[in-house]
Amino acid sequence: MNGDSDSSRKHEAVLKIKTDGLNRRFVLAADELVTIGRAAACGIQVQDKSVSREHCVAVFTKGKICINDLRSTHGVTFQGERVDRCELWPGDSCNLGSALATFEPAATHKPAKVVSAPKPAQRPATPLPATPLHEAVQASSDAAASDEFAAAKTMKAKPALDQAADAIAGYRILEKIGEGGFANVYRAEQVQLRREVALKILKRDDDDDDEHKQRIEEFMSEARVAAGLSDPRLVQIYDVGESGGEHFLSMELVEGGSLARKLRRDGAMPWQEVIRLLRDVGNALNVAHSAGLVHRDVKPGNILMTSSGQAKLTDLGLAVNESHAGTIAFMAPEQLRREPLDGRTDLYGLGCTAYAALSGSAPFAGDRQEMARAHLKQKPAPMLDRNVQVPWHLHQLIIDSMMAKNPNDRPQDASAMIARLDRMILPTNAEPVGLDEDELDYPSVAPIRSSRSRATGSQNQSSKAFWARLAGDAIVFSICAATTIGLLLALRVVWPGADIYKMIGK
């Protein structure tokens, strides 16, 4: 029994949050994100006025609890300073507004009771939405009322899953893993094939029947087209249809989670990984655009990462209504102006995604109106201003080209963007020509050729230099000899009686 207890401690941590003298304890499972805030959708709900509706996210990994602020009003304070991110080791504390959060050592307190909390449903309004996951909520004996509240919420959430499970024939719902503006996402088992899939169920809209019917028609049409696409960088669609009045889409289940989750857990990515990300998603967009599909909502939450680091684009065909599609933090100017969209719109979203991957946050901050104005008029801050070093040409591609306000100033398609990436990363011996002064502050993107290639080139250059020097010496000798002979002949003409041989010592 003791061995089992010690093993479980390695895979979970106890986070104690104190508000108004009341302590509540929550169990964090290893490597699973949980949102902390006042909203009912948060995995850890803290009823304190100083805590924002979605205040921060926390994850227990490698023996510590990492807490990332979600641009909350009163912020996260660690060791007396407001920070965007902090790491708590056992016994460490930080403030979430005025609430005190402490990583409680396992030996200090033995949790009396474990109550499963409802699975949090993230709203898509945050710049980098995380994939909602199961979280266990643990209340101590001095917070019995909180236990009853969490249990009541769990009982309330249960029938919703049962209803969805009954509605979709042939699938057994296992858990809810996400929610977007148009659909809920579940982990489900396809009963006949005995495989786990991601099941998206389109949300109902009782307020406007005509608009909802149109959305269903467009959803079904584009989903069928997307199902016909086959590419390893696109999340594969298995089935689309209607059952029990619910319209659904089953697709490949990618266990690695979204890019948004990775960024919140691990922070910004190295530029070498971002180049691979751009190529993977660029190739996926190229396939979709060739089939006449525009994604319209390219963002970290719609990019799934495999265990090998490959990026897969998902939600193709779900952003079906041009007047509503998109997430404000990654939305192209033409989307905000309600203009016609094409593949270059997706390249803008991919540029914003790459910027977020490199810097750890979306290009523009603020409320919806502030971000919209920034997308229309402002240029993102240079990476160096965020203490991020990336190659100059990659920086130019993302900020000046992919995120250009005018679609005509962007790469005209995904293939053109990939071609520019390939020109950057191919080895070259060319000397830099016409570098901007600022470019010297950026690392080089092109790899150096192998030592064997450099040795061969050096030998060839040495051989050419030898023969060039030999030819030069021969020319100089010939000129000197001809000049000497000319002078002697001229002397013989001017002074016929002179003994030339005697003059030269013979």
Short mmCIF file of C-alpha atoms in Angstrom, two decimals:
data_model
loop_
_atom_site.label_atom_id
_atom_site.label_comp_id
_atom_site.label_asym_id
_atom_site.label_seq_id
_atom_site.Cartn_x
_atom_site.Cartn_y
_atom_site.Cartn_z
CA MET A 1 0.00 0.00 0.00
CA ASN A 2 2.81 2.38 0.84
CA GLY A 3 4.42 1.72 -2.52
CA ASP A 4 1.18 2.58 -4.31
CA SER A 5 0.87 5.76 -2.27
CA ASP A 6 4.43 6.86 -3.08
CA SER A 7 3.87 6.15 -6.77
CA SER A 8 0.67 8.20 -6.87
CA ARG A 9 2.43 11.17 -5.28
CA LYS A 10 4.85 11.27 -8.19
CA HIS A 11 1.94 11.67 -10.58
CA GLU A 12 -0.09 14.26 -8.72
CA ALA A 13 0.36 17.35 -6.59
CA VAL A 14 -1.78 19.16 -4.03
CA LEU A 15 -2.38 22.88 -4.64
CA LYS A 16 -3.82 24.69 -1.62
CA ILE A 17 -5.65 27.96 -2.27
CA LYS A 18 -6.51 30.23 0.66
CA THR A 19 -9.23 32.88 0.34
CA ASP A 20 -10.83 34.77 3.25
CA GLY A 21 -9.20 32.42 5.75
CA LEU A 22 -10.66 29.32 4.04
CA ASN A 23 -8.27 26.67 2.69
CA ARG A 24 -9.24 24.50 -0.26
CA ARG A 25 -7.03 21.79 -1.69
CA PHE A 26 -7.01 20.58 -5.29
CA VAL A 27 -5.27 17.58 -6.81
CA LEU A 28 -3.32 18.28 -10.03
CA ALA A 29 -2.62 15.26 -12.21
CA ALA A 30 0.80 15.21 -13.89
CA ASP A 31 1.11 17.04 -17.22
CA GLU A 32 -2.57 18.06 -17.34
CA LEU A 33 -3.53 21.72 -17.65
CA VAL A 34 -6.19 23.18 -15.40
CA THR A 35 -7.65 26.68 -15.61
CA ILE A 36 -8.04 28.66 -12.36
CA GLY A 37 -10.61 31.45 -12.07
CA ARG A 38 -14.09 32.51 -11.02
CA ALA A 39 -15.88 31.16 -14.11
CA ALA A 40 -17.96 28.03 -13.70
CA ALA A 41 -16.10 26.47 -16.64
CA CYS A 42 -12.73 26.60 -14.82
CA GLY A 43 -11.27 23.37 -13.48
CA ILE A 44 -10.44 25.12 -10.20
CA GLN A 45 -13.08 27.68 -9.30
CA VAL A 46 -12.01 30.40 -6.84
CA GLN A 47 -14.77 32.70 -5.62
CA ASP A 48 -12.76 35.84 -4.86
CA LYS A 49 -13.30 39.28 -6.40
CA SER A 50 -9.57 39.74 -6.98
CA VAL A 51 -9.47 36.61 -9.14
CA SER A 52 -10.43 37.06 -12.80
CA ARG A 53 -12.94 34.82 -14.53
CA GLU A 54 -10.06 33.02 -16.23
CA HIS A 55 -7.10 34.05 -14.11
CA CYS A 56 -4.33 31.58 -14.92
CA VAL A 57 -3.51 28.02 -15.92
CA ALA A 58 -1.55 25.54 -13.82
CA VAL A 59 0.20 22.30 -14.71
CA PHE A 60 2.13 19.85 -12.51
CA THR A 61 5.22 18.64 -14.38
CA LYS A 62 8.69 17.40 -13.45
CA GLY A 63 8.10 17.83 -9.73
CA LYS A 64 6.93 21.45 -9.86
CA ILE A 65 3.71 23.37 -10.50
CA CYS A 66 3.98 25.88 -13.37
CA ILE A 67 1.49 28.76 -13.27
CA ASN A 68 0.94 31.02 -16.31
CA ASP A 69 -1.05 34.25 -16.06
CA LEU A 70 -3.90 34.72 -18.57
CA ARG A 71 -3.63 38.53 -18.61
CA SER A 72 -5.70 38.72 -15.45
CA THR A 73 -6.59 42.06 -13.88
CA HIS A 74 -4.72 41.58 -10.59
CA GLY A 75 -2.14 39.17 -11.95
CA VAL A 76 0.14 36.55 -10.41
CA THR A 77 2.59 37.72 -7.73
CA PHE A 78 5.65 35.64 -6.87
CA GLN A 79 8.24 36.71 -4.27
CA GLY A 80 6.76 40.19 -4.18
CA GLU A 81 6.85 40.83 -7.94
CA ARG A 82 4.12 40.51 -10.55
CA VAL A 83 5.11 37.86 -13.11
CA ASP A 84 3.67 36.26 -16.24
CA ARG A 85 4.89 32.82 -15.21
CA CYS A 86 6.22 31.21 -12.04
CA GLU A 87 7.30 27.77 -10.86
CA LEU A 88 6.30 26.45 -7.44
CA TRP A 89 8.32 23.73 -5.75
CA PRO A 90 6.93 21.97 -2.65
CA GLY A 91 6.36 24.63 0.01
CA ASP A 92 6.45 27.58 -2.42
CA SER A 93 3.57 30.05 -2.66
CA CYS A 94 2.30 32.75 -5.00
CA ASN A 95 -0.66 35.12 -5.01
CA LEU A 96 -3.49 34.94 -7.53
CA GLY A 97 -4.92 38.37 -6.94
CA SER A 98 -5.29 38.28 -3.16
CA ALA A 99 -5.76 34.49 -3.04
CA LEU A 100 -2.72 32.57 -1.77
CA ALA A 101 -1.78 29.44 -3.75
CA THR A 102 0.68 27.00 -2.14
CA PHE A 103 2.26 23.82 -3.47
CA GLU A 104 1.60 21.70 -0.40
CA PRO A 105 4.18 18.99 0.34
CA ALA A 106 2.64 15.53 0.28
CA ALA A 107 3.62 14.73 3.86
CA THR A 108 1.99 17.90 5.26
CA HIS A 109 -1.62 17.00 4.59
CA LYS A 110 -3.44 13.83 3.70
CA PRO A 111 -6.46 14.67 1.56
CA ALA A 112 -9.62 13.38 3.10
CA LYS A 113 -11.76 13.11 0.02
CA VAL A 114 -11.45 13.25 -3.75
CA VAL A 115 -14.31 14.64 -5.80
CA SER A 116 -14.25 14.73 -9.60
CA ALA A 117 -14.86 18.17 -10.98
CA PRO A 118 -16.70 18.83 -14.22
CA LYS A 119 -14.52 18.96 -17.24
CA PRO A 120 -13.73 22.61 -17.94
CA ALA A 121 -14.89 24.07 -21.22
CA GLN A 122 -12.54 26.76 -22.43
CA ARG A 123 -14.02 29.78 -24.16
CA PRO A 124 -12.36 30.57 -27.51
CA ALA A 125 -11.97 34.28 -26.66
CA THR A 126 -8.57 33.81 -24.99
CA PRO A 127 -5.54 34.37 -27.30
CA LEU A 128 -4.11 30.92 -26.68
CA PRO A 129 -6.99 28.60 -25.68
CA ALA A 130 -6.01 25.42 -23.88
CA THR A 131 -7.65 22.06 -24.46
CA PRO A 132 -10.03 21.45 -21.54
CA LEU A 133 -9.18 18.31 -19.55
CA HIS A 134 -10.43 16.34 -16.54
CA GLU A 135 -9.24 17.71 -13.22
CA ALA A 136 -9.75 16.23 -9.75
CA VAL A 137 -10.81 18.64 -7.03
CA GLN A 138 -9.87 17.76 -3.47
CA ALA A 139 -11.43 19.53 -0.48
CA SER A 140 -10.11 19.34 3.09
CA SER A 141 -12.20 18.85 6.18
CA ASP A 142 -12.31 22.61 6.79
CA ALA A 143 -14.09 23.10 3.42
CA ALA A 144 -16.93 20.58 3.49
CA ALA A 145 -19.29 23.03 1.84
CA SER A 146 -16.90 23.24 -1.12
CA ASP A 147 -17.00 19.43 -1.40
CA GLU A 148 -20.78 19.47 -1.68
CA PHE A 149 -20.64 22.25 -4.28
CA ALA A 150 -18.12 20.36 -6.43
CA ALA A 151 -20.10 17.13 -6.12
CA ALA A 152 -23.30 18.90 -7.15
CA LYS A 153 -21.53 20.31 -10.23
CA THR A 154 -20.28 16.83 -11.12
CA MET A 155 -23.76 15.34 -10.87
CA LYS A 156 -25.10 18.17 -13.00
CA ALA A 157 -22.54 17.63 -15.75
CA LYS A 158 -23.08 13.87 -15.99
CA PRO A 159 -26.43 13.81 -17.87
CA ALA A 160 -25.01 16.02 -20.67
CA LEU A 161 -22.50 13.30 -21.59
CA ASP A 162 -25.15 10.59 -21.32
CA GLN A 163 -27.45 12.55 -23.64
CA ALA A 164 -24.70 12.96 -26.25
CA ALA A 165 -23.82 9.26 -25.96
CA ASP A 166 -27.42 8.24 -26.60
CA ALA A 167 -27.74 10.64 -29.54
CA ILE A 168 -24.84 9.41 -31.71
CA ALA A 169 -25.41 5.81 -32.77
CA GLY A 170 -22.33 3.64 -33.04
CA TYR A 171 -20.21 5.73 -30.68
CA ARG A 172 -19.65 5.55 -26.94
CA ILE A 173 -18.69 8.86 -25.33
CA LEU A 174 -15.71 8.58 -22.96
CA GLU A 175 -15.05 12.18 -21.97
CA LYS A 176 -15.38 15.76 -23.13
CA ILE A 177 -12.01 17.13 -24.25
CA GLY A 178 -12.83 20.49 -25.81
CA GLU A 179 -15.35 23.10 -26.86
CA GLY A 180 -15.31 25.63 -29.67
CA GLY A 181 -17.66 28.24 -31.01
CA PHE A 182 -19.52 25.74 -33.21
CA ALA A 183 -18.98 22.28 -31.74
CA ASN A 184 -18.22 20.27 -28.63
CA VAL A 185 -15.41 17.71 -28.83
CA TYR A 186 -15.45 14.32 -27.13
CA ARG A 187 -13.10 11.39 -26.82
CA ALA A 188 -15.23 8.50 -27.97
CA GLU A 189 -15.00 4.86 -28.96
CA GLN A 190 -16.23 3.82 -32.39
CA VAL A 191 -17.91 0.64 -31.23
CA GLN A 192 -17.83 -1.43 -34.43
CA LEU A 193 -14.12 -0.80 -35.14
CA ARG A 194 -13.09 -0.65 -31.46
CA ARG A 195 -10.98 2.44 -31.95
CA GLU A 196 -10.86 5.74 -30.12
CA VAL A 197 -11.75 8.83 -32.12
CA ALA A 198 -12.31 12.53 -31.57
CA LEU A 199 -16.05 13.14 -31.99
CA LYS A 200 -17.24 16.68 -32.79
CA ILE A 201 -20.92 17.40 -32.29
CA LEU A 202 -22.30 20.60 -33.80
CA LYS A 203 -23.96 22.89 -31.26
CA ARG A 204 -27.65 23.58 -31.51
CA ASP A 205 -28.87 27.12 -32.15
CA ASP A 206 -32.52 27.58 -31.26
CA ASP A 207 -32.47 31.37 -31.62
CA ASP A 208 -32.26 31.47 -35.40
CA ASP A 209 -33.56 28.34 -37.14
CA ASP A 210 -32.82 29.54 -40.68
CA GLU A 211 -29.23 30.49 -39.86
CA HIS A 212 -28.71 27.19 -38.01
CA LYS A 213 -30.02 25.19 -40.96
CA GLN A 214 -27.69 27.06 -43.30
CA ARG A 215 -24.79 26.40 -40.94
CA ILE A 216 -25.64 22.68 -40.87
CA GLU A 217 -25.75 22.52 -44.68
CA GLU A 218 -22.39 24.27 -45.02
CA PHE A 219 -20.93 22.16 -42.22
CA MET A 220 -21.98 18.91 -43.87
CA SER A 221 -20.84 20.03 -47.32
CA GLU A 222 -17.38 21.18 -46.29
CA ALA A 223 -16.90 18.27 -43.88
CA ARG A 224 -17.51 15.82 -46.74
CA VAL A 225 -14.97 17.64 -48.90
CA ALA A 226 -12.47 17.63 -46.02
CA ALA A 227 -13.08 13.91 -45.51
CA GLY A 228 -11.90 13.36 -49.06
CA LEU A 229 -8.51 14.93 -48.34
CA SER A 230 -5.64 12.66 -47.36
CA ASP A 231 -2.41 14.10 -46.01
CA PRO A 232 -0.34 13.14 -42.95
CA ARG A 233 -0.37 16.77 -41.83
CA LEU A 234 -4.17 16.96 -41.79
CA VAL A 235 -6.19 15.33 -39.02
CA GLN A 236 -8.02 12.59 -40.90
CA ILE A 237 -11.83 12.60 -40.94
CA TYR A 238 -13.46 9.16 -40.62
CA ASP A 239 -17.18 9.82 -40.68
CA VAL A 240 -19.70 12.65 -40.93
CA GLY A 241 -23.45 12.50 -40.54
CA GLU A 242 -26.55 13.02 -38.41
CA SER A 243 -27.92 10.85 -35.62
CA GLY A 244 -30.77 11.57 -33.25
CA GLY A 245 -30.97 15.17 -34.42
CA GLU A 246 -27.25 15.74 -33.70
CA HIS A 247 -24.83 16.49 -36.53
CA PHE A 248 -21.43 14.98 -35.89
CA LEU A 249 -17.96 14.46 -37.30
CA SER A 250 -15.57 11.72 -36.17
CA MET A 251 -11.87 12.14 -36.78
CA GLU A 252 -8.41 10.95 -35.91
CA LEU A 253 -7.56 11.30 -32.21
CA VAL A 254 -4.13 12.91 -31.72
CA GLU A 255 -2.85 12.15 -28.21
CA GLY A 256 -0.19 14.88 -28.07
CA GLY A 257 -2.68 17.70 -27.51
CA SER A 258 -2.85 21.11 -29.13
CA LEU A 259 -0.08 23.60 -29.82
CA ALA A 260 -1.89 25.98 -27.45
CA ARG A 261 -1.55 23.46 -24.65
CA LYS A 262 2.12 22.90 -25.44
CA LEU A 263 2.85 26.65 -25.35
CA ARG A 264 1.09 27.10 -22.03
CA ARG A 265 2.89 24.13 -20.53
CA ASP A 266 6.40 24.58 -21.98
CA GLY A 267 6.53 28.22 -23.08
CA ALA A 268 7.93 29.53 -26.37
CA MET A 269 9.43 27.17 -28.97
CA PRO A 270 12.93 27.35 -30.53
CA TRP A 271 12.91 28.85 -34.03
CA GLN A 272 14.14 25.54 -35.50
CA GLU A 273 10.91 23.86 -34.32
CA VAL A 274 8.82 26.76 -35.60
CA ILE A 275 10.28 26.29 -39.09
CA ARG A 276 9.08 22.67 -39.01
CA LEU A 277 5.71 23.85 -37.71
CA LEU A 278 5.38 26.32 -40.61
CA ARG A 279 6.27 23.65 -43.18
CA ASP A 280 3.85 21.08 -41.72
CA VAL A 281 0.87 23.43 -41.47
CA GLY A 282 1.82 25.11 -44.78
CA ASN A 283 1.70 21.75 -46.57
CA ALA A 284 -1.65 20.95 -44.93
CA LEU A 285 -3.05 24.31 -46.07
CA ASN A 286 -1.71 23.71 -49.56
CA VAL A 287 -3.73 20.49 -49.79
CA ALA A 288 -6.85 22.19 -48.44
CA HIS A 289 -6.54 25.25 -50.69
CA SER A 290 -6.04 23.04 -53.74
CA ALA A 291 -9.42 21.47 -52.92
CA GLY A 292 -11.05 24.90 -52.68
CA LEU A 293 -11.23 24.99 -48.87
CA VAL A 294 -10.24 27.99 -46.73
CA HIS A 295 -9.76 27.15 -43.05
CA ARG A 296 -10.46 30.68 -41.71
CA ASP A 297 -9.42 29.84 -38.13
CA VAL A 298 -5.73 28.87 -38.13
CA LYS A 299 -4.54 29.20 -34.52
CA PRO A 300 -2.59 27.19 -31.91
CA GLY A 301 -5.80 25.61 -30.63
CA ASN A 302 -6.47 24.09 -34.08
CA ILE A 303 -2.99 22.61 -34.51
CA LEU A 304 -2.36 19.26 -32.84
CA MET A 305 1.14 18.03 -32.02
CA THR A 306 2.12 14.36 -32.21
CA SER A 307 4.65 12.77 -29.88
CA SER A 308 7.27 13.01 -32.64
CA GLY A 309 6.79 16.77 -32.97
CA GLN A 310 4.78 16.74 -36.21
CA ALA A 311 2.02 19.35 -36.51
CA LYS A 312 -1.44 18.36 -37.77
CA LEU A 313 -4.09 20.89 -38.78
CA THR A 314 -7.60 20.24 -37.54
CA ASP A 315 -11.07 21.85 -37.64
CA LEU A 316 -10.95 22.13 -41.42
CA GLY A 317 -14.48 22.81 -42.58
CA LEU A 318 -15.90 23.70 -39.16
CA ALA A 319 -15.44 27.45 -39.58
CA VAL A 320 -18.25 27.52 -42.09
CA ASN A 321 -19.72 30.99 -41.81
CA GLU A 322 -17.41 33.75 -43.04
CA SER A 323 -19.17 36.43 -41.02
CA HIS A 324 -18.59 34.55 -37.75
CA ALA A 325 -15.50 32.40 -38.27
CA GLY A 326 -12.16 33.08 -36.70
CA THR A 327 -10.56 33.88 -33.37
CA ILE A 328 -9.88 37.58 -32.81
CA ALA A 329 -6.25 37.12 -31.69
CA PHE A 330 -5.38 35.41 -35.01
CA MET A 331 -7.88 37.04 -37.39
CA ALA A 332 -6.79 38.62 -40.67
CA PRO A 333 -7.74 42.24 -41.45
CA GLU A 334 -9.97 41.18 -44.35
CA GLN A 335 -11.95 38.96 -41.97
CA LEU A 336 -12.56 41.91 -39.69
CA ARG A 337 -13.69 44.00 -42.67
CA ARG A 338 -16.02 41.17 -43.85
CA GLU A 339 -14.27 41.02 -47.23
CA PRO A 340 -13.96 37.90 -49.44
CA LEU A 341 -11.41 35.42 -48.13
CA ASP A 342 -8.89 33.14 -49.80
CA GLY A 343 -5.83 31.09 -48.89
CA ARG A 344 -3.83 34.20 -47.99
CA THR A 345 -6.18 34.71 -45.05
CA ASP A 346 -4.98 31.39 -43.62
CA LEU A 347 -1.35 32.45 -44.14
CA TYR A 348 -2.00 35.52 -41.95
CA GLY A 349 -3.39 33.27 -39.21
CA LEU A 350 -0.39 30.96 -39.59
CA GLY A 351 1.94 33.97 -39.29
CA CYS A 352 0.22 35.01 -36.04
CA THR A 353 0.50 31.42 -34.82
CA ALA A 354 4.23 31.30 -35.61
CA TYR A 355 4.69 34.63 -33.80
CA ALA A 356 2.90 33.20 -30.74
CA ALA A 357 5.02 30.04 -30.89
CA LEU A 358 8.26 32.07 -30.96
CA SER A 359 7.33 34.67 -28.34
CA GLY A 360 4.94 32.70 -26.12
CA SER A 361 1.98 35.04 -26.65
CA ALA A 362 -0.25 36.34 -29.43
CA PRO A 363 1.00 39.32 -31.53
CA PHE A 364 -1.47 41.78 -30.00
CA ALA A 365 -2.96 42.08 -26.51
CA GLY A 366 -6.02 43.80 -25.09
CA ASP A 367 -9.76 43.38 -25.39
CA ARG A 368 -11.50 42.40 -28.63
CA GLN A 369 -11.75 45.96 -29.95
CA GLU A 370 -8.11 46.73 -29.16
CA MET A 371 -6.91 43.56 -30.85
CA ALA A 372 -9.11 44.23 -33.87
CA ARG A 373 -7.67 47.74 -34.27
CA ALA A 374 -4.16 46.37 -33.94
CA HIS A 375 -4.75 43.77 -36.68
CA LEU A 376 -6.01 46.52 -38.96
CA LYS A 377 -3.39 49.21 -38.31
CA GLN A 378 -0.44 48.12 -36.16
CA LYS A 379 2.69 46.13 -36.88
CA PRO A 380 3.69 43.50 -34.29
CA ALA A 381 6.62 44.26 -32.02
CA PRO A 382 9.95 42.91 -33.37
CA MET A 383 11.11 39.67 -31.81
CA LEU A 384 14.20 41.35 -30.38
CA ASP A 385 11.90 43.64 -28.38
CA ARG A 386 10.57 40.48 -26.73
CA ASN A 387 14.09 39.15 -26.10
CA VAL A 388 13.64 36.45 -28.73
CA GLN A 389 16.37 35.83 -31.29
CA VAL A 390 15.32 34.35 -34.62
CA PRO A 391 17.02 34.41 -38.03
CA TRP A 392 16.53 37.68 -39.88
CA HIS A 393 14.88 36.16 -42.96
CA LEU A 394 12.47 34.10 -40.82
CA HIS A 395 11.60 37.25 -38.88
CA GLN A 396 10.94 39.09 -42.15
CA LEU A 397 8.83 36.24 -43.55
CA ILE A 398 6.55 36.07 -40.49
CA ILE A 399 6.12 39.75 -39.59
CA ASP A 400 6.59 41.64 -42.87
CA SER A 401 5.21 39.08 -45.30
CA MET A 402 2.77 36.58 -43.75
CA MET A 403 1.31 39.19 -41.38
CA ALA A 404 1.11 41.97 -43.97
CA LYS A 405 -2.15 43.95 -43.72
CA ASN A 406 -2.71 43.77 -47.48
CA PRO A 407 -3.22 40.21 -48.78
CA ASN A 408 -1.34 41.16 -51.97
CA ASP A 409 1.82 41.72 -49.88
CA ARG A 410 1.71 38.19 -48.45
CA PRO A 411 2.94 35.01 -50.15
CA GLN A 412 0.32 34.34 -52.79
CA ASP A 413 -0.18 30.74 -51.68
CA ALA A 414 1.17 28.19 -49.21
CA SER A 415 3.58 26.79 -51.81
CA ALA A 416 5.24 30.20 -52.17
CA MET A 417 5.63 30.44 -48.40
CA ILE A 418 7.20 26.96 -48.22
CA ALA A 419 9.54 27.82 -51.11
CA ARG A 420 10.80 30.84 -49.15
CA LEU A 421 11.37 28.64 -46.12
CA ASP A 422 13.31 26.13 -48.21
CA ARG A 423 15.53 28.86 -49.63
CA MET A 424 16.35 29.88 -46.07
CA ILE A 425 17.30 26.45 -44.77
CA LEU A 426 19.21 25.06 -47.77
CA PRO A 427 23.01 25.10 -47.20
CA THR A 428 24.87 27.86 -49.02
CA ASN A 429 28.45 29.14 -49.38
CA ALA A 430 27.39 32.52 -50.73
CA GLU A 431 28.78 35.58 -49.00
CA PRO A 432 26.13 37.86 -47.44
CA VAL A 433 25.46 40.79 -49.73
CA GLY A 434 23.71 44.04 -48.83
CA LEU A 435 22.94 43.12 -45.22
CA ASP A 436 20.92 45.61 -43.21
CA GLU A 437 22.75 46.86 -40.15
CA ASP A 438 20.12 45.28 -37.86
CA GLU A 439 20.48 41.92 -39.59
CA LEU A 440 23.83 41.38 -37.88
CA ASP A 441 21.93 41.00 -34.58
CA TYR A 442 20.09 37.89 -35.82
CA PRO A 443 21.39 34.29 -36.02
CA SER A 444 21.86 32.60 -39.39
CA VAL A 445 19.21 30.20 -40.60
CA ALA A 446 21.20 28.37 -43.32
CA PRO A 447 23.21 25.36 -42.05
CA ILE A 448 26.96 25.14 -42.73
CA ARG A 449 28.05 22.59 -45.29
CA SER A 450 29.77 19.43 -44.09
CA SER A 451 33.50 19.45 -43.25
CA ARG A 452 34.22 17.21 -46.25
CA SER A 453 32.57 19.69 -48.61
CA ARG A 454 34.48 22.56 -47.04
CA ALA A 455 37.80 20.65 -47.35
CA THR A 456 37.20 19.86 -51.01
CA GLY A 457 36.30 23.47 -51.73
CA SER A 458 39.40 24.69 -49.90
CA GLN A 459 41.67 22.37 -51.93
CA ASN A 460 40.14 23.54 -55.20
CA GLN A 461 40.58 27.17 -54.21
CA SER A 462 44.24 26.58 -53.24
CA SER A 463 44.98 24.89 -56.59
CA LYS A 464 43.43 27.76 -58.53
CA ALA A 465 45.42 30.30 -56.52
CA PHE A 466 48.73 28.49 -57.26
CA TRP A 467 48.21 28.47 -61.03
CA ALA A 468 47.08 32.09 -60.97
CA ARG A 469 50.26 33.13 -59.14
CA LEU A 470 52.42 31.09 -61.56
CA ALA A 471 50.78 32.73 -64.59
CA GLY A 472 51.29 36.17 -63.08
CA ASP A 473 54.95 35.54 -62.41
CA ALA A 474 55.47 34.33 -66.01
CA ILE A 475 53.86 37.47 -67.39
CA VAL A 476 56.02 39.72 -65.21
CA PHE A 477 59.21 37.86 -66.25
CA SER A 478 58.29 38.13 -69.93
CA ILE A 479 57.71 41.88 -69.63
CA CYS A 480 61.04 42.39 -67.85
CA ALA A 481 62.96 40.33 -70.43
CA ALA A 482 61.37 42.14 -73.39
CA THR A 483 62.16 45.53 -71.82
CA THR A 484 65.81 44.59 -71.28
CA ILE A 485 66.27 43.34 -74.84
CA GLY A 486 64.62 46.47 -76.22
CA LEU A 487 66.98 48.74 -74.27
CA LEU A 488 70.06 46.88 -75.50
CA LEU A 489 68.98 47.07 -79.12
CA ALA A 490 68.29 50.79 -78.77
CA LEU A 491 71.78 51.28 -77.29
CA ARG A 492 73.37 49.47 -80.24
CA VAL A 493 71.62 51.81 -82.67
CA VAL A 494 72.54 54.98 -80.79
CA TRP A 495 76.12 53.93 -80.04
CA PRO A 496 77.30 51.60 -82.81
CA GLY A 497 80.86 51.29 -81.51
CA ALA A 498 79.83 50.12 -78.08
CA ASP A 499 80.80 46.61 -77.10
CA ILE A 500 77.55 45.29 -75.66
CA TYR A 501 79.04 41.97 -74.58
CA LYS A 502 81.76 43.77 -72.65
CA MET A 503 79.15 45.97 -71.01
CA ILE A 504 77.17 43.01 -69.76
CA GLY A 505 80.29 41.33 -68.46
CA LYS A 506 81.04 38.76 -71.16
#
